[in-house]
CSV table of C-alpha atoms in Angstrom, one decimal:
chain,number,residue,atom,x,y,z
A,1,MET,CA,83.6,-37.8,-47.2
A,2,ILE,CA,82.2,-35.9,-50.1
A,3,ALA,CA,83.3,-32.2,-50.9
A,4,SER,CA,81.6,-29.5,-52.1
A,5,THR,CA,80.5,-29.5,-56.1
A,6,GLN,CA,83.6,-27.9,-58.3
A,7,LYS,CA,83.6,-27.4,-61.7
A,8,SER,CA,87.0,-27.1,-64.3
A,9,ALA,CA,87.5,-27.3,-68.2
A,10,ILE,CA,89.5,-30.5,-69.4
A,11,MET,CA,90.7,-30.4,-72.7
A,12,PHE,CA,90.9,-33.1,-75.4
A,13,GLY,CA,93.3,-31.6,-78.1
A,14,ASN,CA,92.1,-28.1,-78.4
A,15,THR,CA,88.5,-28.2,-77.1
A,16,ALA,CA,87.1,-27.5,-74.4
A,17,ALA,CA,84.9,-29.9,-72.3
A,18,LYS,CA,83.3,-29.5,-68.9
A,19,GLU,CA,84.3,-31.8,-66.1
A,20,LYS,CA,81.5,-33.5,-63.9
A,21,VAL,CA,81.4,-33.1,-60.3
A,22,MET,CA,84.4,-32.7,-58.5
A,23,VAL,CA,84.5,-35.3,-55.2
A,24,HIS,CA,88.0,-35.6,-53.8
A,25,SER,CA,89.9,-32.6,-54.9
A,26,PRO,CA,93.4,-33.0,-56.1
A,27,ARG,CA,96.4,-32.0,-53.4
A,28,SER,CA,97.6,-28.8,-53.6
A,29,ASN,CA,101.3,-30.8,-54.8
A,30,ASP,CA,99.7,-33.0,-57.5
A,31,SER,CA,99.8,-32.2,-60.7
A,32,TRP,CA,97.6,-34.9,-61.6
A,33,SER,CA,94.1,-34.0,-63.6
A,34,PRO,CA,91.4,-36.2,-65.6
A,35,THR,CA,93.9,-35.2,-68.9
A,36,SER,CA,96.9,-34.8,-67.4
A,37,TRP,CA,98.2,-38.0,-69.6
A,38,THR,CA,97.9,-36.1,-72.3
A,39,THR,CA,101.1,-34.6,-71.5
A,40,LYS,CA,102.9,-38.0,-71.8
A,41,ASN,CA,105.1,-38.7,-74.9
A,42,THR,CA,104.1,-42.7,-74.6
A,43,ILE,CA,100.4,-43.4,-75.1
A,44,ILE,CA,100.1,-47.1,-76.0
A,45,GLN,CA,97.2,-48.6,-78.1
A,46,GLU,CA,95.9,-44.9,-78.8
A,47,VAL,CA,93.1,-44.8,-81.6
A,48,GLN,CA,93.3,-42.7,-84.3
A,49,TYR,CA,90.2,-41.4,-85.7
A,50,LYS,CA,90.1,-39.6,-89.0
A,51,ASP,CA,88.5,-36.1,-87.4
A,52,PRO,CA,89.2,-35.7,-83.4
A,53,LYS,CA,86.9,-33.2,-83.6
A,54,VAL,CA,84.4,-35.7,-84.1
A,55,LEU,CA,86.1,-37.6,-81.1
A,56,GLN,CA,86.0,-34.3,-78.8
A,57,ASP,CA,82.4,-33.9,-79.5
A,58,VAL,CA,81.4,-37.3,-78.6
A,59,CYS,CA,83.7,-37.0,-75.3
A,60,ASN,CA,82.1,-33.7,-74.5
A,61,THR,CA,78.3,-35.4,-74.9
A,62,ILE,CA,79.5,-38.2,-72.7
A,63,ALA,CA,81.3,-36.1,-69.9
A,64,ASN,CA,77.7,-34.6,-69.4
A,65,LEU,CA,75.6,-37.8,-69.2
A,66,PRO,CA,74.6,-39.1,-65.9
A,67,PRO,CA,77.4,-41.3,-64.4
A,68,LEU,CA,77.0,-45.0,-64.3
A,69,ILE,CA,78.5,-45.6,-61.3
A,70,THR,CA,78.5,-43.3,-58.1
A,71,PRO,CA,81.5,-42.6,-55.8
A,72,GLU,CA,79.7,-44.1,-53.1
A,73,GLU,CA,79.5,-47.2,-54.9
A,74,ILE,CA,83.4,-47.0,-55.6
A,75,GLU,CA,84.0,-46.3,-52.5
A,76,ALA,CA,82.2,-49.4,-51.2
A,77,ALA,CA,83.9,-51.8,-53.8
A,78,ARG,CA,87.6,-50.0,-52.4
A,79,SER,CA,86.7,-51.3,-48.8
A,80,GLN,CA,85.8,-54.8,-50.1
A,81,PHE,CA,89.1,-54.9,-51.8
A,82,ALA,CA,90.7,-53.9,-48.8
A,83,GLU,CA,89.3,-56.7,-47.0
A,84,ALA,CA,90.5,-59.1,-49.0
A,85,ALA,CA,94.0,-57.9,-49.3
A,86,PRO,CA,95.3,-59.5,-45.9
A,87,GLY,CA,92.8,-62.1,-46.6
A,88,LYS,CA,89.9,-61.1,-44.7
A,89,SER,CA,87.4,-61.6,-47.7
A,90,PHE,CA,88.1,-62.4,-51.4
A,91,VAL,CA,87.4,-61.1,-54.7
A,92,LEU,CA,86.0,-62.7,-58.0
A,93,GLN,CA,86.2,-61.0,-61.1
A,94,GLY,CA,84.8,-62.7,-64.3
A,95,GLY,CA,83.3,-61.8,-67.1
A,96,ASP,CA,84.0,-61.6,-70.8
A,97,CYS,CA,87.5,-61.0,-72.8
A,98,ALA,CA,85.4,-58.1,-74.7
A,99,GLU,CA,81.6,-57.8,-74.3
A,100,SER,CA,79.2,-57.6,-77.4
A,101,PHE,CA,77.1,-54.8,-77.8
A,102,HIS,CA,74.7,-57.8,-79.5
A,103,ASP,CA,74.9,-59.4,-76.5
A,104,VAL,CA,73.1,-57.0,-74.3
A,105,ARG,CA,70.0,-59.5,-74.0
A,106,PRO,CA,68.5,-60.3,-70.7
A,107,HIS,CA,68.8,-64.0,-71.2
A,108,ILE,CA,72.5,-63.4,-71.6
A,109,VAL,CA,73.5,-61.0,-69.0
A,110,ASN,CA,71.0,-62.7,-66.4
A,111,GLN,CA,73.2,-65.9,-67.4
A,112,LYS,CA,76.9,-64.1,-66.9
A,113,ILE,CA,75.0,-63.1,-63.5
A,114,ARG,CA,73.7,-66.1,-62.1
A,115,LEU,CA,77.3,-67.9,-62.9
A,116,LEU,CA,79.3,-64.9,-60.8
A,117,GLU,CA,76.9,-65.7,-58.1
A,118,GLU,CA,76.9,-69.4,-58.0
A,119,GLN,CA,80.9,-69.0,-58.0
A,120,SER,CA,81.0,-66.8,-55.4
A,121,HIS,CA,78.7,-68.8,-53.4
A,122,ILE,CA,80.8,-71.5,-53.7
A,123,LEU,CA,83.8,-69.8,-52.7
A,124,SER,CA,82.2,-67.9,-50.1
A,125,GLN,CA,81.0,-71.7,-48.2
A,126,GLY,CA,84.7,-73.3,-49.4
A,127,LEU,CA,86.9,-70.6,-48.5
A,128,ASN,CA,85.0,-69.5,-45.4
A,129,ARG,CA,85.2,-65.6,-46.0
A,130,PRO,CA,83.1,-63.2,-47.2
A,131,VAL,CA,83.4,-62.4,-51.4
A,132,ALA,CA,83.4,-59.6,-53.2
A,133,THR,CA,81.6,-60.0,-56.9
A,134,VAL,CA,83.4,-58.1,-59.8
A,135,GLY,CA,82.0,-58.4,-63.5
A,136,ARG,CA,84.2,-57.7,-66.6
A,137,ILE,CA,80.7,-56.3,-67.5
A,138,ALA,CA,79.0,-53.3,-68.7
A,139,GLY,CA,81.8,-51.4,-70.3
A,140,GLN,CA,84.4,-53.7,-71.3
A,141,TYR,CA,84.0,-52.8,-74.8
A,142,ALA,CA,87.9,-52.3,-76.0
A,143,LYS,CA,90.4,-54.5,-75.9
A,144,PRO,CA,94.4,-53.7,-76.5
A,145,ARG,CA,95.8,-56.0,-79.4
A,146,SER,CA,99.3,-57.2,-80.2
A,147,SER,CA,99.1,-55.8,-83.8
A,148,LEU,CA,96.9,-52.3,-84.7
A,149,TRP,CA,97.0,-53.7,-88.3
A,150,GLU,CA,95.7,-56.9,-90.0
A,151,THR,CA,96.7,-58.2,-93.3
A,152,LEU,CA,94.0,-59.6,-95.8
A,153,PRO,CA,95.4,-62.7,-97.7
A,154,ASP,CA,95.4,-60.1,-100.6
A,155,GLY,CA,97.8,-58.3,-98.7
A,156,THR,CA,95.6,-55.4,-98.1
A,157,GLU,CA,96.0,-53.9,-94.5
A,158,VAL,CA,93.1,-53.2,-92.7
A,159,PRO,CA,92.9,-51.8,-88.7
A,160,THR,CA,92.5,-54.5,-86.2
A,161,PHE,CA,89.5,-55.2,-84.5
A,162,ARG,CA,89.5,-53.5,-80.9
A,163,GLY,CA,86.1,-54.1,-79.8
A,164,HIS,CA,82.7,-52.7,-80.1
A,165,ASN,CA,84.0,-49.1,-78.3
A,166,VAL,CA,86.2,-48.7,-81.4
A,167,ASN,CA,85.5,-50.4,-84.5
A,168,GLY,CA,83.5,-53.5,-85.5
A,169,PRO,CA,84.6,-57.1,-86.5
A,170,GLU,CA,83.5,-56.9,-90.3
A,171,LEU,CA,86.2,-55.6,-92.5
A,172,SER,CA,83.4,-53.5,-94.2
A,173,GLU,CA,83.5,-51.7,-89.8
A,174,ARG,CA,87.3,-51.5,-89.0
A,175,GLN,CA,87.3,-47.9,-89.4
A,176,PRO,CA,87.4,-46.8,-85.7
A,177,ASP,CA,84.3,-44.4,-85.5
A,178,PRO,CA,84.1,-42.0,-82.3
A,179,HIS,CA,80.1,-42.7,-82.0
A,180,ARG,CA,80.5,-46.2,-81.1
A,181,LEU,CA,81.7,-44.5,-77.7
A,182,LEU,CA,78.1,-43.2,-77.1
A,183,LEU,CA,76.9,-46.3,-77.9
A,184,GLY,CA,79.2,-48.2,-75.1
A,185,TYR,CA,77.9,-45.6,-73.0
A,186,PHE,CA,73.9,-46.4,-73.6
A,187,HIS,CA,75.0,-50.1,-73.7
A,188,SER,CA,76.5,-50.4,-70.4
A,189,GLN,CA,73.7,-48.5,-69.0
A,190,ALA,CA,71.3,-51.2,-70.3
A,191,THR,CA,73.5,-53.9,-68.6
A,192,LEU,CA,73.3,-52.1,-65.5
A,193,ASN,CA,69.5,-52.0,-65.6
A,194,LEU,CA,69.3,-55.6,-66.7
A,195,MET,CA,72.1,-55.8,-63.2
A,196,ARG,CA,70.2,-54.5,-61.2
A,197,GLY,CA,66.3,-55.4,-62.3
A,198,PRO,CA,64.6,-57.8,-60.4
A,199,ASP,CA,64.5,-60.6,-62.6
A,200,ALA,CA,68.3,-60.6,-62.8
A,201,LEU,CA,68.5,-64.1,-61.8
A,202,SER,CA,65.0,-65.4,-63.1
A,203,THR,CA,66.3,-67.6,-65.8
A,204,PRO,CA,67.9,-70.6,-65.5
A,205,PRO,CA,71.7,-70.7,-66.7
A,206,MET,CA,72.0,-71.9,-70.4
A,207,GLY,CA,74.4,-74.7,-70.1
A,208,LEU,CA,74.1,-78.8,-70.7
A,209,PHE,CA,71.3,-78.9,-68.2
A,210,PRO,CA,69.4,-75.5,-68.5
A,211,SER,CA,66.7,-76.8,-66.1
A,212,THR,CA,68.9,-77.7,-63.1
A,213,PRO,CA,70.5,-74.7,-61.2
A,214,ALA,CA,74.2,-75.7,-61.6
A,215,GLY,CA,74.9,-75.4,-57.9
A,216,GLY,CA,72.2,-78.5,-56.8
A,217,GLU,CA,69.5,-77.8,-54.5
A,218,GLU,CA,70.3,-74.6,-53.0
A,219,GLY,CA,71.2,-72.8,-56.2
A,220,VAL,CA,71.8,-69.2,-56.2
A,221,THR,CA,70.1,-67.9,-52.7
A,222,LYS,CA,71.7,-64.7,-52.3
A,223,ARG,CA,74.7,-62.6,-52.9
A,224,ALA,CA,77.6,-63.3,-50.9
A,225,ASN,CA,78.0,-59.7,-50.3
A,226,GLY,CA,74.7,-58.6,-49.8
A,227,GLY,CA,73.5,-57.7,-53.3
A,228,THR,CA,76.1,-56.3,-54.8
A,229,ILE,CA,77.9,-56.9,-58.2
A,230,TYR,CA,81.1,-54.6,-59.2
A,231,THR,CA,81.4,-53.4,-62.5
A,232,SER,CA,84.7,-53.7,-64.1
A,233,HIS,CA,86.6,-53.1,-67.6
A,234,GLU,CA,89.9,-52.1,-68.7
A,235,ALA,CA,90.8,-47.8,-68.8
A,236,LEU,CA,92.3,-48.5,-72.2
A,237,HIS,CA,90.8,-45.6,-74.1
A,238,LEU,CA,92.2,-42.5,-72.2
A,239,PRO,CA,89.5,-40.0,-74.1
A,240,LEU,CA,86.7,-42.0,-72.9
A,241,GLU,CA,88.0,-42.8,-69.2
A,242,SER,CA,88.6,-39.1,-68.9
A,243,SER,CA,85.1,-37.9,-70.3
A,244,SER,CA,83.8,-40.5,-67.5
A,245,THR,CA,85.5,-39.1,-64.3
A,246,ASP,CA,84.2,-36.9,-62.0
A,247,GLY,CA,87.2,-35.5,-60.1
A,248,ARG,CA,89.1,-38.5,-59.1
A,249,TYR,CA,86.4,-41.0,-59.5
A,250,ASN,CA,85.9,-42.8,-62.8
A,251,THR,CA,82.3,-43.1,-62.8
A,252,SER,CA,82.0,-45.8,-65.8
A,253,ALA,CA,83.2,-48.7,-63.1
A,254,SER,CA,83.8,-49.5,-59.6
A,255,PHE,CA,87.2,-51.4,-60.7
A,256,ILE,CA,89.4,-50.6,-63.5
A,257,TRP,CA,92.5,-52.0,-64.5
A,258,ILE,CA,95.7,-50.8,-66.2
A,259,GLY,CA,96.6,-53.5,-68.9
A,260,GLU,CA,99.8,-55.6,-69.5
A,261,ARG,CA,100.7,-53.7,-72.9
A,262,THR,CA,99.7,-50.4,-71.2
A,263,ARG,CA,101.4,-50.1,-67.7
A,264,GLN,CA,104.4,-48.6,-69.0
A,265,LEU,CA,105.8,-46.0,-66.4
A,266,ASP,CA,106.3,-43.1,-68.4
A,267,GLY,CA,102.7,-44.0,-70.3
A,268,GLY,CA,99.7,-42.1,-70.3
A,269,HIS,CA,97.6,-45.0,-68.8
A,270,VAL,CA,99.5,-44.9,-65.6
A,271,GLU,CA,99.5,-41.2,-65.0
A,272,TYR,CA,95.8,-41.3,-65.6
A,273,GLY,CA,95.2,-44.0,-63.5
A,274,ARG,CA,97.6,-42.9,-60.3
A,275,GLY,CA,95.2,-39.7,-59.9
A,276,LEU,CA,92.1,-42.2,-59.1
A,277,ARG,CA,90.2,-42.9,-56.0
A,278,ASN,CA,88.9,-46.3,-57.8
A,279,PRO,CA,90.6,-49.4,-56.8
A,280,ILE,CA,92.8,-50.1,-59.1
A,281,GLY,CA,94.5,-53.4,-61.1
A,282,ILE,CA,97.4,-53.8,-62.7
A,283,LYS,CA,97.8,-56.5,-64.7
A,284,VAL,CA,101.5,-58.3,-64.8
A,285,GLY,CA,103.1,-60.6,-66.8
A,286,PRO,CA,105.9,-63.3,-66.7
A,287,THR,CA,108.6,-60.5,-68.0
A,288,MET,CA,107.8,-58.0,-64.7
A,289,THR,CA,110.6,-57.5,-62.2
A,290,GLY,CA,110.6,-57.2,-58.8
A,291,GLU,CA,112.4,-53.7,-58.9
A,292,THR,CA,110.1,-52.8,-62.0
A,293,LEU,CA,106.6,-53.6,-60.2
A,294,VAL,CA,107.9,-51.4,-57.0
A,295,GLU,CA,108.4,-48.5,-59.4
A,296,LEU,CA,105.3,-49.1,-60.7
A,297,LEU,CA,103.6,-49.4,-57.2
A,298,ASN,CA,105.3,-46.0,-56.6
A,299,CYS,CA,104.3,-44.2,-59.5
A,300,ILE,CA,100.6,-44.6,-58.7
A,301,CYS,CA,101.0,-44.7,-54.8
A,302,PRO,CA,104.2,-42.8,-54.2
A,303,ASN,CA,103.4,-43.0,-50.0
A,304,ALA,CA,102.4,-46.6,-49.6
A,305,GLN,CA,101.0,-45.7,-46.1
A,306,ASP,CA,98.7,-41.9,-47.4
A,307,GLN,CA,95.3,-42.6,-46.4
A,308,ASP,CA,94.4,-41.8,-50.2
A,309,HIS,CA,96.4,-44.8,-51.4
A,310,ILE,CA,96.0,-47.4,-48.8
A,311,ASP,CA,94.1,-50.5,-50.5
A,312,ARG,CA,93.8,-49.2,-53.7
A,313,ILE,CA,96.1,-51.3,-55.9
A,314,THR,CA,95.5,-54.8,-57.0
A,315,ILE,CA,97.8,-56.8,-58.9
A,316,ILE,CA,96.7,-59.1,-61.3
A,317,THR,CA,99.2,-61.7,-62.0
A,318,ARG,CA,98.9,-63.5,-65.3
A,319,PHE,CA,102.0,-65.8,-65.9
A,320,GLY,CA,100.8,-69.1,-67.3
A,321,ALA,CA,100.9,-72.3,-65.1
A,322,ASP,CA,104.7,-73.2,-66.1
A,323,LYS,CA,106.1,-70.0,-64.7
A,324,VAL,CA,104.6,-69.3,-61.7
A,325,GLU,CA,107.0,-70.7,-59.5
A,326,THR,CA,109.6,-69.2,-60.9
A,327,VAL,CA,108.3,-65.8,-61.3
A,328,LEU,CA,105.9,-65.0,-58.7
A,329,PRO,CA,108.4,-65.2,-55.3
A,330,PRO,CA,110.5,-62.6,-56.3
A,331,LEU,CA,108.0,-60.3,-56.9
A,332,ILE,CA,105.9,-61.2,-53.9
A,333,GLN,CA,109.3,-60.6,-51.8
A,334,ALA,CA,110.0,-56.9,-53.6
A,335,VAL,CA,106.5,-56.0,-52.8
A,336,HIS,CA,106.6,-56.9,-49.3
A,337,LYS,CA,110.1,-55.2,-48.9
A,338,SER,CA,109.0,-52.0,-50.4
A,339,GLY,CA,106.3,-51.3,-47.8
A,340,HIS,CA,102.9,-51.9,-50.3
A,341,ARG,CA,100.4,-54.0,-49.6
A,342,PRO,CA,98.6,-54.7,-52.4
A,343,LEU,CA,95.5,-57.1,-53.0
A,344,TRP,CA,97.4,-60.4,-55.1
A,345,MET,CA,94.6,-61.5,-57.7
A,346,CYS,CA,95.4,-64.4,-59.9
A,347,ASP,CA,94.4,-64.4,-64.0
A,348,PRO,CA,94.7,-67.8,-64.6
A,349,CYS,CA,93.6,-67.3,-68.2
A,350,HIS,CA,95.4,-65.3,-70.2
A,351,GLY,CA,98.9,-67.0,-69.8
A,352,ASN,CA,97.7,-70.4,-70.9
A,353,THR,CA,96.0,-69.0,-74.4
A,354,CYS,CA,96.9,-71.5,-77.3
A,355,THR,CA,96.0,-72.3,-80.7
A,356,ALA,CA,94.4,-75.4,-81.8
A,357,SER,CA,94.6,-77.5,-84.9
A,358,SER,CA,91.6,-76.4,-85.9
A,359,GLY,CA,92.7,-72.6,-85.8
A,360,HIS,CA,90.4,-71.3,-82.8
A,361,LYS,CA,92.8,-69.7,-79.6
A,362,THR,CA,91.8,-72.3,-76.8
A,363,ARG,CA,92.4,-72.6,-73.7
A,364,HIS,CA,92.8,-75.9,-71.3
A,365,ILE,CA,91.1,-75.9,-68.2
A,366,SER,CA,93.4,-78.6,-66.9
A,367,SER,CA,96.4,-75.6,-67.2
A,368,ILE,CA,94.2,-72.6,-66.1
A,369,LEU,CA,93.1,-74.8,-62.7
A,370,ARG,CA,96.9,-75.6,-62.2
A,371,GLU,CA,98.0,-72.3,-62.3
A,372,ALA,CA,95.0,-71.0,-60.0
A,373,THR,CA,96.2,-73.5,-57.4
A,374,THR,CA,100.0,-73.1,-58.3
A,375,TYR,CA,99.7,-69.5,-56.9
A,376,TYR,CA,97.2,-70.1,-53.9
A,377,ARG,CA,100.1,-72.5,-52.5
A,378,VAL,CA,103.0,-70.0,-53.7
A,379,HIS,CA,101.7,-67.3,-52.1
A,380,ARG,CA,101.2,-69.6,-48.8
A,381,GLU,CA,105.1,-70.3,-49.1
A,382,ASN,CA,105.9,-66.9,-49.4
A,383,GLY,CA,104.0,-65.9,-46.0
A,384,SER,CA,101.3,-63.8,-49.2
A,385,THR,CA,97.8,-64.1,-49.5
A,386,LEU,CA,96.3,-65.0,-52.8
A,387,GLY,CA,93.1,-62.7,-52.2
A,388,GLY,CA,91.0,-62.7,-55.3
A,389,LEU,CA,90.7,-64.8,-58.7
A,390,HIS,CA,90.0,-63.5,-62.4
A,391,LEU,CA,88.5,-65.6,-64.7
A,392,GLU,CA,87.3,-65.3,-68.3
A,393,GLN,CA,83.7,-66.8,-69.0
A,394,THR,CA,80.3,-66.5,-69.9
A,395,GLY,CA,77.2,-67.9,-68.9
A,396,GLU,CA,76.3,-69.5,-71.9
A,397,PHE,CA,77.0,-72.9,-73.3
A,398,VAL,CA,80.0,-72.0,-75.5
A,399,THR,CA,82.6,-74.4,-76.9
A,400,GLU,CA,85.7,-72.3,-76.2
A,401,CYS,CA,87.8,-73.8,-73.8
A,402,VAL,CA,89.3,-77.7,-73.8
A,403,ASP,CA,87.9,-79.6,-70.6
A,404,GLY,CA,88.6,-83.1,-71.7
A,405,SER,CA,84.6,-84.1,-72.1
A,406,ASP,CA,83.0,-85.0,-75.6
A,407,MET,CA,81.4,-81.2,-75.9
A,408,GLY,CA,84.6,-79.7,-74.5
A,409,SER,CA,87.4,-81.6,-76.9
A,410,GLU,CA,89.4,-79.6,-79.3
A,411,GLU,CA,87.2,-81.2,-82.1
A,412,LYS,CA,84.0,-79.3,-80.6
A,413,LEU,CA,85.6,-75.7,-80.9
A,414,GLY,CA,83.8,-74.5,-84.0
A,415,THR,CA,80.3,-75.8,-82.4
A,416,ASN,CA,79.4,-72.8,-80.1
A,417,TYR,CA,82.4,-70.4,-80.7
A,418,ARG,CA,81.0,-67.1,-80.0
A,419,SER,CA,83.9,-64.9,-78.7
A,420,LEU,CA,85.2,-61.5,-80.1
A,421,CYS,CA,88.4,-62.3,-78.9
A,422,ASP,CA,90.0,-64.6,-76.5
A,423,PRO,CA,88.1,-68.1,-75.4
A,424,ARG,CA,86.0,-67.8,-72.1
A,425,LEU,CA,84.7,-70.5,-69.9
A,426,SER,CA,81.6,-72.0,-70.5
A,427,TYR,CA,78.9,-71.6,-67.7
A,428,LEU,CA,79.9,-75.1,-66.3
A,429,GLN,CA,83.8,-75.1,-67.0
A,430,GLY,CA,83.5,-71.7,-64.7
A,431,LEU,CA,81.6,-73.9,-62.2
A,432,THR,CA,84.6,-76.7,-62.6
A,433,VAL,CA,87.3,-74.1,-62.4
A,434,VAL,CA,86.3,-72.6,-58.9
A,435,ARG,CA,85.2,-75.8,-57.1
A,436,GLY,CA,88.5,-77.6,-58.3
A,437,PHE,CA,90.6,-74.1,-56.7
A,438,VAL,CA,88.2,-74.2,-53.6
A,439,ASP,CA,89.3,-77.7,-52.8
A,440,PHE,CA,92.8,-77.2,-53.2
A,441,ALA,CA,92.9,-74.3,-51.4
A,442,GLN,CA,90.9,-76.3,-48.4
A,443,HIS,CA,93.7,-79.1,-49.0
A,444,ILE,CA,96.7,-76.6,-48.5
A,445,ASP,CA,95.1,-74.5,-45.7
A,446,ALA,CA,94.2,-77.9,-43.5
A,447,LYS,CA,98.3,-78.6,-44.1
A,448,TYR,CA,99.3,-75.4,-42.7
A,449,GLN,CA,96.8,-75.6,-39.9
A,450,ALA,CA,98.1,-79.1,-38.9
A,451,ALA,CA,101.5,-77.9,-39.1
A,452,ALA,CA,100.8,-74.9,-36.9
A,453,GLY,CA,98.7,-76.8,-34.2
A,454,ASN,CA,102.1,-79.6,-34.2
A,455,SER,CA,104.3,-76.6,-33.6
A,456,ILE,CA,102.4,-75.6,-29.9
């Protein structure tokens, strides 16, 4: 239900900004606000600007611009995620590690959408479930980094490139510039315009065979969830996220997530995320324990049965192919015992990043597929459901991941390596992973169905 319009003031530093339309009002005993994260001592990956007043002015401007996503769209996404948690549907999330302002061009955006559509079609047909399609798109312009400084060969230290919302990859562009946040808003809006336009699927994919639809004769016919592709990005830059918050809705994306590096229990990112109505992802790496994961869920969802919290959380696991069998089962068991019923999603990309002899960061398709299929099997073995797949990919014919083919060999990585950060699956590699995952899931499901039939 949409509540009446209500305005209040929010603060970044010492300057007030208007908050946009209040939709779901905070509960009377809840101290959360879009800027309550500023009271936390732990704010990891915070960007340091030369002039905080300029940041404040930019955030004020963004706060008064139209929302990129409406509360109604966010509630629709939440309903789709709710169906996937118990296995009634499936969520596919895919897109760039870090989007580039320079890639907001019709043919590039259309190819990303085409890949997502084709993958969703394969998943829907193969798993016999509806598929909610989510892009890492229209806002994934900031990235957490392991080090905030880069040392040049001469010993000089410069700020690390942290995504186009923060700074540029060239050495002359490394100083964080708050005006880039405004550029990010308009590039996100332009991307959404392309996604929603009538020509969104009018161009063929840029792959090995650009004149042939990647799905064979059927190609891409219609969207698996009735025409909607939801947007998502990591909620990393908290001043920006607060400026995009309308009451309890982050109106810059349908789905946001808190990263592995910023999920501290006492941190600003968890504080910000806990008050939102948006479906929220939590990235979980191999060092996570069941106890800490339950604490994190309790922090974001203090009452798992409260209507404001049910169906809201997605756990996005990213372990590495060799660690799934040992790390995942105790997490599943701890979460189930806690009473929380989140959507479990597998990110088989991040834990399988390595460095090739050429110096390029890369990922092997065999490891990605092995991690995804192991997740599916381990969830089945533990009475749980894997409800989603999270892939870093692009619709272009890039050479960033290794797949065993001639053009996908380590020797060819430099041929068309365009990623701003981590390596992405190419169009054909993205299809290969999804098809392999579906084939395995069908095999496992058939075994369980046969076992159930024999026990009758």
